[in-house]
Short mmCIF file of C-alpha atoms and ligand atoms in Angstrom, two decimals:
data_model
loop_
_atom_site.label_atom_id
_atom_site.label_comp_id
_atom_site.label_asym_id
_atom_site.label_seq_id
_atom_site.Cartn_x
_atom_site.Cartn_y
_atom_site.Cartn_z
CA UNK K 535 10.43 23.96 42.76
CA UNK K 536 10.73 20.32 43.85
CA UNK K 537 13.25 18.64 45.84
CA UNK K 538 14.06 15.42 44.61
CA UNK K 539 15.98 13.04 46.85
CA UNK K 540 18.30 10.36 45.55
CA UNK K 541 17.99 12.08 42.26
CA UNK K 542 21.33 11.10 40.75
CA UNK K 543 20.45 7.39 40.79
CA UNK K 544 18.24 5.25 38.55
CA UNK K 545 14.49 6.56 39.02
CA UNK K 546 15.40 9.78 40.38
CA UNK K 547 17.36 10.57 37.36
CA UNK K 548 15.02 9.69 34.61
CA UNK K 549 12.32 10.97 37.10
CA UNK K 550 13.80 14.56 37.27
CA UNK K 551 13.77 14.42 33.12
CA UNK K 552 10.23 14.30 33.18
CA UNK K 553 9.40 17.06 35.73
CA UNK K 554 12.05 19.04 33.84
CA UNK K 555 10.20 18.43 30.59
CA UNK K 556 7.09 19.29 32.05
CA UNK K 557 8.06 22.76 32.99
CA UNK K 558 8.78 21.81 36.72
CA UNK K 559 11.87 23.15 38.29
CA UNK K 560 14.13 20.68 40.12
CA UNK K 561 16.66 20.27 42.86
CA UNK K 562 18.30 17.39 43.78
CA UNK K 563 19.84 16.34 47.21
CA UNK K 564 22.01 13.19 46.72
CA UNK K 565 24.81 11.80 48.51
CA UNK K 566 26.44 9.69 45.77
CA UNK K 567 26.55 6.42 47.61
CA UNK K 568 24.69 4.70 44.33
CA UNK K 569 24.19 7.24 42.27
CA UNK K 570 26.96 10.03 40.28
CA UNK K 571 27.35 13.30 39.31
CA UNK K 572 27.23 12.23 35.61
CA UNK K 573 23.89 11.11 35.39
CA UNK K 574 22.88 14.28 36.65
CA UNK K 575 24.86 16.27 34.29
CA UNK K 576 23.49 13.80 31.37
CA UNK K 577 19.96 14.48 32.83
CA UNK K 578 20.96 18.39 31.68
CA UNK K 579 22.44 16.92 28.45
CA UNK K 580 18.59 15.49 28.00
CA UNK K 581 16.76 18.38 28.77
CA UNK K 582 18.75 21.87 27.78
CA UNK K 583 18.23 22.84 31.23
CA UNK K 584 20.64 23.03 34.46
CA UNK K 585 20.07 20.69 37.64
CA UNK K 586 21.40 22.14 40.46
CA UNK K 587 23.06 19.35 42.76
CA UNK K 588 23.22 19.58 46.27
CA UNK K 589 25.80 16.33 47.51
CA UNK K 590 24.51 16.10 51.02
CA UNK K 591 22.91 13.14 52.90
CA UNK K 592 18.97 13.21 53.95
CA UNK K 593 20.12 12.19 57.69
CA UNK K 594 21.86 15.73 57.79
CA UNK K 595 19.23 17.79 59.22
CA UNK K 596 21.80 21.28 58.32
CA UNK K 597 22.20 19.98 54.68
CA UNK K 598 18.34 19.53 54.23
CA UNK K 599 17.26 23.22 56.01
CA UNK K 600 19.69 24.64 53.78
CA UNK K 601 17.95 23.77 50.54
CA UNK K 602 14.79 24.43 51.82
CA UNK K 603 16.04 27.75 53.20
CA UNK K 604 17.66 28.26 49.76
CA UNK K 605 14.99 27.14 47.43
CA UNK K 606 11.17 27.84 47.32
CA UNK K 607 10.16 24.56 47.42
CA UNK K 608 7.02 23.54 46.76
CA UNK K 609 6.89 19.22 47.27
CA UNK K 610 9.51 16.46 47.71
CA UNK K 611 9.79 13.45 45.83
CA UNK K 612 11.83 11.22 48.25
CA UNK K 613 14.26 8.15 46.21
CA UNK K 614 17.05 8.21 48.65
CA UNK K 615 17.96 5.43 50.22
CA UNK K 616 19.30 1.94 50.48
CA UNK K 617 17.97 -1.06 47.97
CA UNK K 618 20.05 -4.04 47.87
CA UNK K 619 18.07 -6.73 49.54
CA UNK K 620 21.29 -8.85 49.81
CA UNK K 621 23.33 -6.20 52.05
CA UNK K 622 20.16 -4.95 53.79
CA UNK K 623 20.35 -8.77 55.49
CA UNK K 624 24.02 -8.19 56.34
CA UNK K 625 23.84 -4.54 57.22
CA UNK K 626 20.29 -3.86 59.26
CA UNK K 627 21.45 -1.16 60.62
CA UNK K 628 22.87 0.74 57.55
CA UNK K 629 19.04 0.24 56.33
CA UNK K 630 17.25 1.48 58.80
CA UNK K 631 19.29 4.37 59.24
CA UNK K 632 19.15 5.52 56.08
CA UNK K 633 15.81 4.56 54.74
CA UNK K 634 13.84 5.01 57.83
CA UNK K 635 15.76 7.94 60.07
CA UNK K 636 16.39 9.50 56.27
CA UNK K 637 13.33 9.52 56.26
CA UNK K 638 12.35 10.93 59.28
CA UNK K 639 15.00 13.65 59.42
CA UNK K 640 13.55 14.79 55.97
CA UNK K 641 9.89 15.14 57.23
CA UNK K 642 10.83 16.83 59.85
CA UNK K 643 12.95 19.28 58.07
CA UNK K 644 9.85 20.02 56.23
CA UNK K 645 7.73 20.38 58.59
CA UNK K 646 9.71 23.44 59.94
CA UNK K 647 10.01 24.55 56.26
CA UNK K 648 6.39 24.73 56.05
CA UNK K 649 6.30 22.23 52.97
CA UNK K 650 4.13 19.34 53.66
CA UNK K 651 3.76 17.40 50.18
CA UNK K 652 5.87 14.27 49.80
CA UNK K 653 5.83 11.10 47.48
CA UNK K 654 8.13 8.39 48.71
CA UNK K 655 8.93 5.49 46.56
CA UNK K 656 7.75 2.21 47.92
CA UNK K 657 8.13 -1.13 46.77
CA UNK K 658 5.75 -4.26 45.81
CA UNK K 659 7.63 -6.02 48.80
CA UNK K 660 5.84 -4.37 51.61
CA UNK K 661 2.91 -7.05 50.40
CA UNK K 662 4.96 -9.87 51.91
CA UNK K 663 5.62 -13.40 51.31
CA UNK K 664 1.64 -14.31 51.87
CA UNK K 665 -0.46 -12.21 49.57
CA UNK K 666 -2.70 -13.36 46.98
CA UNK K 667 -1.80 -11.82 43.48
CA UNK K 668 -3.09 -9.69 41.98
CA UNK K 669 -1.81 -7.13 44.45
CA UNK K 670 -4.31 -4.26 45.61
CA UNK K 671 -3.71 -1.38 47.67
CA UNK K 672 -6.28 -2.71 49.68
CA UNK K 673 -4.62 -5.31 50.86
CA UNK K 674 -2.48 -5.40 54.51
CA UNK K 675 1.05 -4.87 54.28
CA UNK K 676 2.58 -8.28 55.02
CA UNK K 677 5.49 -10.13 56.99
CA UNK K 678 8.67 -8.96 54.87
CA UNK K 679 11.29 -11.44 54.75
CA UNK K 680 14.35 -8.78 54.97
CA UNK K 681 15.64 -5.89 57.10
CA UNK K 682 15.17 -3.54 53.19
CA UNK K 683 11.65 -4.63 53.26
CA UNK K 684 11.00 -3.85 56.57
CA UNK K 685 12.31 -0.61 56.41
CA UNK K 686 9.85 0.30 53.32
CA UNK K 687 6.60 -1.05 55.51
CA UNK K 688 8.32 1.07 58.48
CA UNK K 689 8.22 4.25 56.23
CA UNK K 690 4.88 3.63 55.12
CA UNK K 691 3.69 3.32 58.28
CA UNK K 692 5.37 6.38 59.93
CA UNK K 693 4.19 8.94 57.44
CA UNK K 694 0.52 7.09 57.57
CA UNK K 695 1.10 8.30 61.01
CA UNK K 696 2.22 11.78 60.13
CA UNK K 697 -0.50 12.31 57.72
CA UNK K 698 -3.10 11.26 61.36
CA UNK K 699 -1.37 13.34 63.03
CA UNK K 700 -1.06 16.52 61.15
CA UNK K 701 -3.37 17.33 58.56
CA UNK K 702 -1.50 19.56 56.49
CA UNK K 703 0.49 16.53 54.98
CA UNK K 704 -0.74 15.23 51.74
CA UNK K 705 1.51 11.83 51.04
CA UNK K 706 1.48 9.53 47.84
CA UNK K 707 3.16 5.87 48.64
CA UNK K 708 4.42 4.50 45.10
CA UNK K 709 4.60 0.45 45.41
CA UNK K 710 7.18 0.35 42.76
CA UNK K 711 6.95 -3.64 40.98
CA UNK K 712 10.15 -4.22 38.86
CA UNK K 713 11.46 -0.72 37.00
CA UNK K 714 13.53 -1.91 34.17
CA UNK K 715 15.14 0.02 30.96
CA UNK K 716 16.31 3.13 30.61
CA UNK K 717 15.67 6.60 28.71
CA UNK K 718 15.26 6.18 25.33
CA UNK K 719 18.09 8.79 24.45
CA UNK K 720 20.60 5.95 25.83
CA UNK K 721 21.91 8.38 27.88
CA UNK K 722 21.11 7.38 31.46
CA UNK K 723 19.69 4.00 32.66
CA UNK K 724 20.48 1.58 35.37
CA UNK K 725 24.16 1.72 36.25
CA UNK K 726 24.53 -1.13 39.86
CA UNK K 727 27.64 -0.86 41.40
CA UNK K 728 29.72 -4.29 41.20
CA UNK K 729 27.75 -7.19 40.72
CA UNK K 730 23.97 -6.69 39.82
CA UNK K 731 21.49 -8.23 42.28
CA UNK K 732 18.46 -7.59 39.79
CA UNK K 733 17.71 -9.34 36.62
CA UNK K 734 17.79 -6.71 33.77
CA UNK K 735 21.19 -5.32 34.40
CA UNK K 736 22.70 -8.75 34.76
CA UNK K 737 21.09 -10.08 31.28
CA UNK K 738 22.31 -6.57 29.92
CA UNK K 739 26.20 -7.09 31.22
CA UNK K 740 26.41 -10.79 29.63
CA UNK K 741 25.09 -9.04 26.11
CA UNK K 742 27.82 -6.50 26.17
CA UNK K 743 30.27 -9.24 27.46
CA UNK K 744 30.96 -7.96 30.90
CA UNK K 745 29.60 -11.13 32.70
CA UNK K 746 29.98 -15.44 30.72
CA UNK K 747 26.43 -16.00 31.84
CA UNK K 748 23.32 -15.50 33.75
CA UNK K 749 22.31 -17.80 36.33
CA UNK K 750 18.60 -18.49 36.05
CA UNK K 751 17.87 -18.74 40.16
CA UNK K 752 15.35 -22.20 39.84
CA UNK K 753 13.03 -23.25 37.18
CA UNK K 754 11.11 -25.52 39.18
CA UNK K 755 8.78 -22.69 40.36
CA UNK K 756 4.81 -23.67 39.74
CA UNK K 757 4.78 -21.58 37.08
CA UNK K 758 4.20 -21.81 33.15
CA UNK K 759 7.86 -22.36 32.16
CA UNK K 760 9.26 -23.12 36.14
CA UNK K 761 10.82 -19.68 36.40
CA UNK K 762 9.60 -17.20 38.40
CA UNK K 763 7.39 -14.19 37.45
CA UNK K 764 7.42 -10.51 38.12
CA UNK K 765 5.61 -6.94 36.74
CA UNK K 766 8.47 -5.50 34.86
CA UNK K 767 7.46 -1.77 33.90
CA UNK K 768 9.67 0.84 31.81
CA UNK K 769 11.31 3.59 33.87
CA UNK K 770 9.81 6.26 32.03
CA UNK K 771 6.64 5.01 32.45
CA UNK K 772 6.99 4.96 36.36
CA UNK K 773 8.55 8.49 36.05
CA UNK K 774 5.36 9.63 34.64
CA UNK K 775 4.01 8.48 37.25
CA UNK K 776 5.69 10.32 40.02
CA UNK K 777 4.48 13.54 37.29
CA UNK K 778 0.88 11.91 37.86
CA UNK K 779 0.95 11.36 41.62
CA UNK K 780 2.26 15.10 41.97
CA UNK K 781 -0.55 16.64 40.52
CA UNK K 782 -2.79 14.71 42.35
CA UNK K 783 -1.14 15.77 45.93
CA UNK K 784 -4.04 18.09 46.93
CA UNK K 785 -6.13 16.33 49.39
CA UNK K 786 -4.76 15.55 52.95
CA UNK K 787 -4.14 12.35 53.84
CA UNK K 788 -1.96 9.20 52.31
CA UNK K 789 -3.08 7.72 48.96
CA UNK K 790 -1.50 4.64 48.31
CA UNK K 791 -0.99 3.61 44.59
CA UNK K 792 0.86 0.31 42.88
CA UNK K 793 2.81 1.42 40.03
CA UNK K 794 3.04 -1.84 37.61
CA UNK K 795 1.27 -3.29 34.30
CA UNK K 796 -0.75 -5.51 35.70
CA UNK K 797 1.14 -8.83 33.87
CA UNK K 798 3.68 -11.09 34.86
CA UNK K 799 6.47 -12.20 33.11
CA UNK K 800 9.19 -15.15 33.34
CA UNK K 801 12.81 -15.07 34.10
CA UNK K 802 12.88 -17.36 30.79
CA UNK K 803 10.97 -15.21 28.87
CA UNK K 804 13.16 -11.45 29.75
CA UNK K 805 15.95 -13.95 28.52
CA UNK K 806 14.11 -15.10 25.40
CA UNK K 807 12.55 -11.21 24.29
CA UNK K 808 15.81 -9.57 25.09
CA UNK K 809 17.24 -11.66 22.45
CA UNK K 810 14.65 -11.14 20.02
CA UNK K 811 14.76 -7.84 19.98
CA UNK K 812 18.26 -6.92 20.32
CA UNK K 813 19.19 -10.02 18.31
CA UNK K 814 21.95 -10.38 20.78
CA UNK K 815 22.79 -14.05 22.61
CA UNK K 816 22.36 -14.47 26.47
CA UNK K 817 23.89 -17.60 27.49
CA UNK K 818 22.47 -18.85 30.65
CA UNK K 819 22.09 -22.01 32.89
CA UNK K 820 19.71 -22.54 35.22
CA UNK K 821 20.63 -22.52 39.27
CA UNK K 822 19.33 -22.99 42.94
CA UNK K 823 16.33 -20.58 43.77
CA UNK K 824 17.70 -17.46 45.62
CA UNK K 825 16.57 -17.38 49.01
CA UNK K 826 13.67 -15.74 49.68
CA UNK K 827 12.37 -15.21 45.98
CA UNK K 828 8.64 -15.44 45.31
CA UNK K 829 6.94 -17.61 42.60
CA UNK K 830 5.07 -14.68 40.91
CA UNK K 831 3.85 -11.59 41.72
CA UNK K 832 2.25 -9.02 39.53
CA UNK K 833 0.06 -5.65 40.24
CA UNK K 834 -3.22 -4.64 40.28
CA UNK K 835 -2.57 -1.58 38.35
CA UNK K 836 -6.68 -0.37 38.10
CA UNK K 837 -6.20 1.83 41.40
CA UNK K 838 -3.51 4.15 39.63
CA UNK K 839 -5.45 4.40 36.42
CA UNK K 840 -8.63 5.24 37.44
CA UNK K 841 -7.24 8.30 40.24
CA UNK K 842 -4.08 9.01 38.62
CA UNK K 843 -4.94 8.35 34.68
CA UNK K 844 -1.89 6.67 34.64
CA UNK K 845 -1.29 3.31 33.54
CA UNK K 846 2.02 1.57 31.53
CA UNK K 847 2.57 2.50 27.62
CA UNK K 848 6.16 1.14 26.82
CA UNK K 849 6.01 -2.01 25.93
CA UNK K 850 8.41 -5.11 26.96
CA UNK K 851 10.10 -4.46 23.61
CA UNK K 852 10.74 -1.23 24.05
CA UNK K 853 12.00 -2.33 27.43
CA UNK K 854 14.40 -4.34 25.64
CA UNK K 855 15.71 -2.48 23.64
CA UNK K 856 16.13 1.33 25.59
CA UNK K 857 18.07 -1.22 28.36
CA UNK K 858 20.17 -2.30 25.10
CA UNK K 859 20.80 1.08 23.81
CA UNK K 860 21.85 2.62 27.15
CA UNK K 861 24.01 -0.56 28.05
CA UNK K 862 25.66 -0.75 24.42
CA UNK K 863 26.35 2.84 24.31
CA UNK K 864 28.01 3.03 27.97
CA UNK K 865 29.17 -0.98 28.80
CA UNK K 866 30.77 -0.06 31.74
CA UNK K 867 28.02 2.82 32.53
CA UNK K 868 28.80 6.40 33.77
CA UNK K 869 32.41 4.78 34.37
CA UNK K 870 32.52 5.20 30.16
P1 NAD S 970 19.41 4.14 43.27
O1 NAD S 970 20.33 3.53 44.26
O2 NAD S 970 19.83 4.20 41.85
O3 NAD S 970 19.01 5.62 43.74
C1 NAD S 970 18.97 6.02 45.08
C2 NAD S 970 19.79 7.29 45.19
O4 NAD S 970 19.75 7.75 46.54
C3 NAD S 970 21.27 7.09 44.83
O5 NAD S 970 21.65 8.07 43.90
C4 NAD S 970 22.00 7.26 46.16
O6 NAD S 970 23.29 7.83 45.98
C5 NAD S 970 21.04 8.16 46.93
N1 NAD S 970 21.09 8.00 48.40
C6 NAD S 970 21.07 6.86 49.12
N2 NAD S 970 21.09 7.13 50.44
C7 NAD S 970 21.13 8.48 50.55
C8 NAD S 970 21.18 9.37 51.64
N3 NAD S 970 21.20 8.92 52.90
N4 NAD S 970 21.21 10.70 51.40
C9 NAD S 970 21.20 11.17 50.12
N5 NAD S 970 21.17 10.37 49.05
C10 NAD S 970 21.14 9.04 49.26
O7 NAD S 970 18.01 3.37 43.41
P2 NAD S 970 16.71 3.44 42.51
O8 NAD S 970 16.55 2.13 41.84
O9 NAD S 970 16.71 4.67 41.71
O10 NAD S 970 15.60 3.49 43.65
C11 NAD S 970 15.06 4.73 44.10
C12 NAD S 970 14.11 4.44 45.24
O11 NAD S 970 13.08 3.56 44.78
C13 NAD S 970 14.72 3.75 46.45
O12 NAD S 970 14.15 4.28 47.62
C14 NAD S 970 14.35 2.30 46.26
O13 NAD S 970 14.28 1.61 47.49
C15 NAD S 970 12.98 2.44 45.65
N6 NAD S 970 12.56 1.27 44.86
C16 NAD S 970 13.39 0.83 43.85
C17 NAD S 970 13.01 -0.29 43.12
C18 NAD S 970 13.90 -0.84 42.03
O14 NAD S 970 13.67 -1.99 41.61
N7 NAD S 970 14.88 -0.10 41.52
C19 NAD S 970 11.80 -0.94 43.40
C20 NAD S 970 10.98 -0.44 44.43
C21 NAD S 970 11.39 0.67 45.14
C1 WQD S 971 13.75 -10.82 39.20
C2 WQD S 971 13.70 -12.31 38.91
C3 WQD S 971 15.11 -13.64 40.32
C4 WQD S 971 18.95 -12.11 38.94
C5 WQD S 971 13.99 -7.09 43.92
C6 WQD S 971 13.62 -6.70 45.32
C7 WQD S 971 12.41 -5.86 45.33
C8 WQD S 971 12.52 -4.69 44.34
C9 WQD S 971 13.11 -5.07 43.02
C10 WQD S 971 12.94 -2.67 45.48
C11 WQD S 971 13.68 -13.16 40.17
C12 WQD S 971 15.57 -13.71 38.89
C13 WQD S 971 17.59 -12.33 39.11
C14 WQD S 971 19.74 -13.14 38.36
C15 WQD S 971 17.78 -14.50 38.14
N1 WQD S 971 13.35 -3.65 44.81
N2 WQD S 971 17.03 -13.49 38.72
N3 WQD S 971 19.12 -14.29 37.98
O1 WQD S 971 13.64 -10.13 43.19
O2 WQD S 971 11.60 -9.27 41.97
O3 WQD S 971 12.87 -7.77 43.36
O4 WQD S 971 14.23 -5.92 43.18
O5 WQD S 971 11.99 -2.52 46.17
O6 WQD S 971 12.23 -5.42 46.63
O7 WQD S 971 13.39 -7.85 46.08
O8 WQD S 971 13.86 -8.53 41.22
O9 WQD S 971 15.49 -8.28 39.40
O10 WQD S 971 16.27 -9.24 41.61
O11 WQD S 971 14.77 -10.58 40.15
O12 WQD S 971 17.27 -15.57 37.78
O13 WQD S 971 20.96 -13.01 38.21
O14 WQD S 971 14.92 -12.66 38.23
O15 WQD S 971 15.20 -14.92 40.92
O16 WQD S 971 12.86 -14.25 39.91
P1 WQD S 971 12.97 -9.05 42.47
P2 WQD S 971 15.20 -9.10 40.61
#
């Protein structure tokens, strides 16, 4: 059995399809801040199977020994916590409390349940604001320009000291680049409360009419077209991943892996392909840079391939056009 954390939100729930699909059994601890019961019961909609849903928070240290008390589990694959880069800058402390003590009170939860396997869910940004791209595992983390950045190197850096410490641990870090799209049932996909910080859902609530336009943050970037780049991979593919990674959680230690394609792609062109293939308009003007936005940044992706066989096979297209189906078939998401 494996506990999933934060698995009634966007990775988590097209992550627990695959485990589900590959035979694994699956119990999710989520405490609804940004995710909802109905992706979970859509999740069982997907599969034929039943999810059982514990709503609890990772900081409760009684929430968390009851699971493991109740279910023979086996690893954890850890999504809860706190992503919008925005509010992490206006609420530190919200962000460290619940991605880094989260974090901790769920390692040390297992540790007294005896279960030592964990794969926590990274992000590209621990790399900071200096690195040379490609991006390799290899490389230092870097300065992070926000408190939600922070908290990911923090994490990454605690359970690198866990794993020293104690070698029964066996840790995967996922550096997640940009997860886009959504299952291709249209069922569940990316559903951001209130105004969407990230690209893909924005460009997906003009198309169904929910938003006038996109604003295009700068095109005087030095890149090709003057709008920034970024690694956008499907969410199934980075689901398989987490499949991938699990397997491979046998030796002690940390493994660090970037989850990406390997290519970046401009703001200009998600616009341009979203509209080929869904063949619907996205108006759009073009802005101020946000604050704190990087040129370009892509993965190296060889790392993942060569220990995890892994590597990206959904296309932009399909990108395109599972985002399209999910949004068009829910426009105002699990809401209906
Ligand atoms: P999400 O918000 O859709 O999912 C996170 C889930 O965790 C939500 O369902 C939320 O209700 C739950 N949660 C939050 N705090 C919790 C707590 N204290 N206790 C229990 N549940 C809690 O986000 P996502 O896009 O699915 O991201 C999953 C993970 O991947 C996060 O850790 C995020 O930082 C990381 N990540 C995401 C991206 C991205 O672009 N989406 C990129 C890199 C890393
Ligand atoms: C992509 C590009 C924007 C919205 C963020 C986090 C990162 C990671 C993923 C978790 C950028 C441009 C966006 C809009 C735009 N999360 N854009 N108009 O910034 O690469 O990464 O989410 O770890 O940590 O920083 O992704 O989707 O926000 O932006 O022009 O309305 O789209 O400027 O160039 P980003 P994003």
């Amino acid at each position: 059995m494996i506990l999933v954390t934060g698995g009634a939100g966007y990775i988590g729930s097209h992550t627990v399809v695959e485990l589900l699909q590959a035979g694994r059994e699956v119990v999710v601890i989520d405490n609804l801040c940004n995710g909802s019961q109905e992706a979970v019961r859509r999740v069982e909609r997907i599969t034929g199977k039943v999810v059982p849903l514990v709503e609890g928070d990772i900081r409760d240290r009684h929430a968390l020994d009851a699971v493991f008390a109740e279910h023979a589990i086996e690893a954890v694959i850890h999504f809860a916590g706190l992503k919008a880069v925005g509010e992490s800058v206006a609420k530190p402390l919200a962000y460290y409390d619940n991605n880094v003590n989260g974090t901790l009170v769920l390692c040390e939860a297992m540790a007294a349940a005896g279960v030592h396997r964990l794969i926590f869910s990274s992000s590209a940004t621990v790399y900071g604001s200096e690195a040379p791209v490609p991006y390799l595992e290899s490389m230092p983390r870097g300065s992070t320009s926000n408190p939600y950045g922070t908290s990911k190197a923090m994490v990454e850096k605690v359970l690198e000291d866990l794993a020293a410490a104690d070698e029964r641990w066996s840790m995967a870090l996922l550096r997640y680049f940009n997860p886009i799209g959504a299952h291709p049932s249209g069922l569940i996909g990316e559903d951001p409360q209130g105004i969407p910080n990230n690209l893909m859902p924005f460009i997906a609530q003009v198309a169904v009419g929910r938003r006038d336009e996109l604003a295009i943050f700068g095109n005087d970037y030095p890149t090709a077209d003057g709008t920034c780049e970024r690694d956008y991979l499907h969410v199934v593919d980075l689901a398989v991943g987490h499949l991938k990674a699990l397997k491979a959680l046998e030796a002690p230690g940390v493994s660090v892996y970037n989850l990406g394609t390997g290519q970046g792609i401009s703001v200009l062109e998600m616009v341009k392909s979203f509209t080929r293939v869904t063949g619907v308009e996205v108006p759009y003007r073009f802005g101020a840079r946000r604050p704190g936005d990087l040129p370009a940044f892509w993965a190296d992706a060889a790392k993942a391939e060569r220990e995890l066989g892994w590597s990206t096979e959904r296309s932009l297209d399909d990108m395109m056009a599972d985002t399209w189906r999910w949004q068009s078939a829910n426009p105002k998401g699990y809401a209906g």
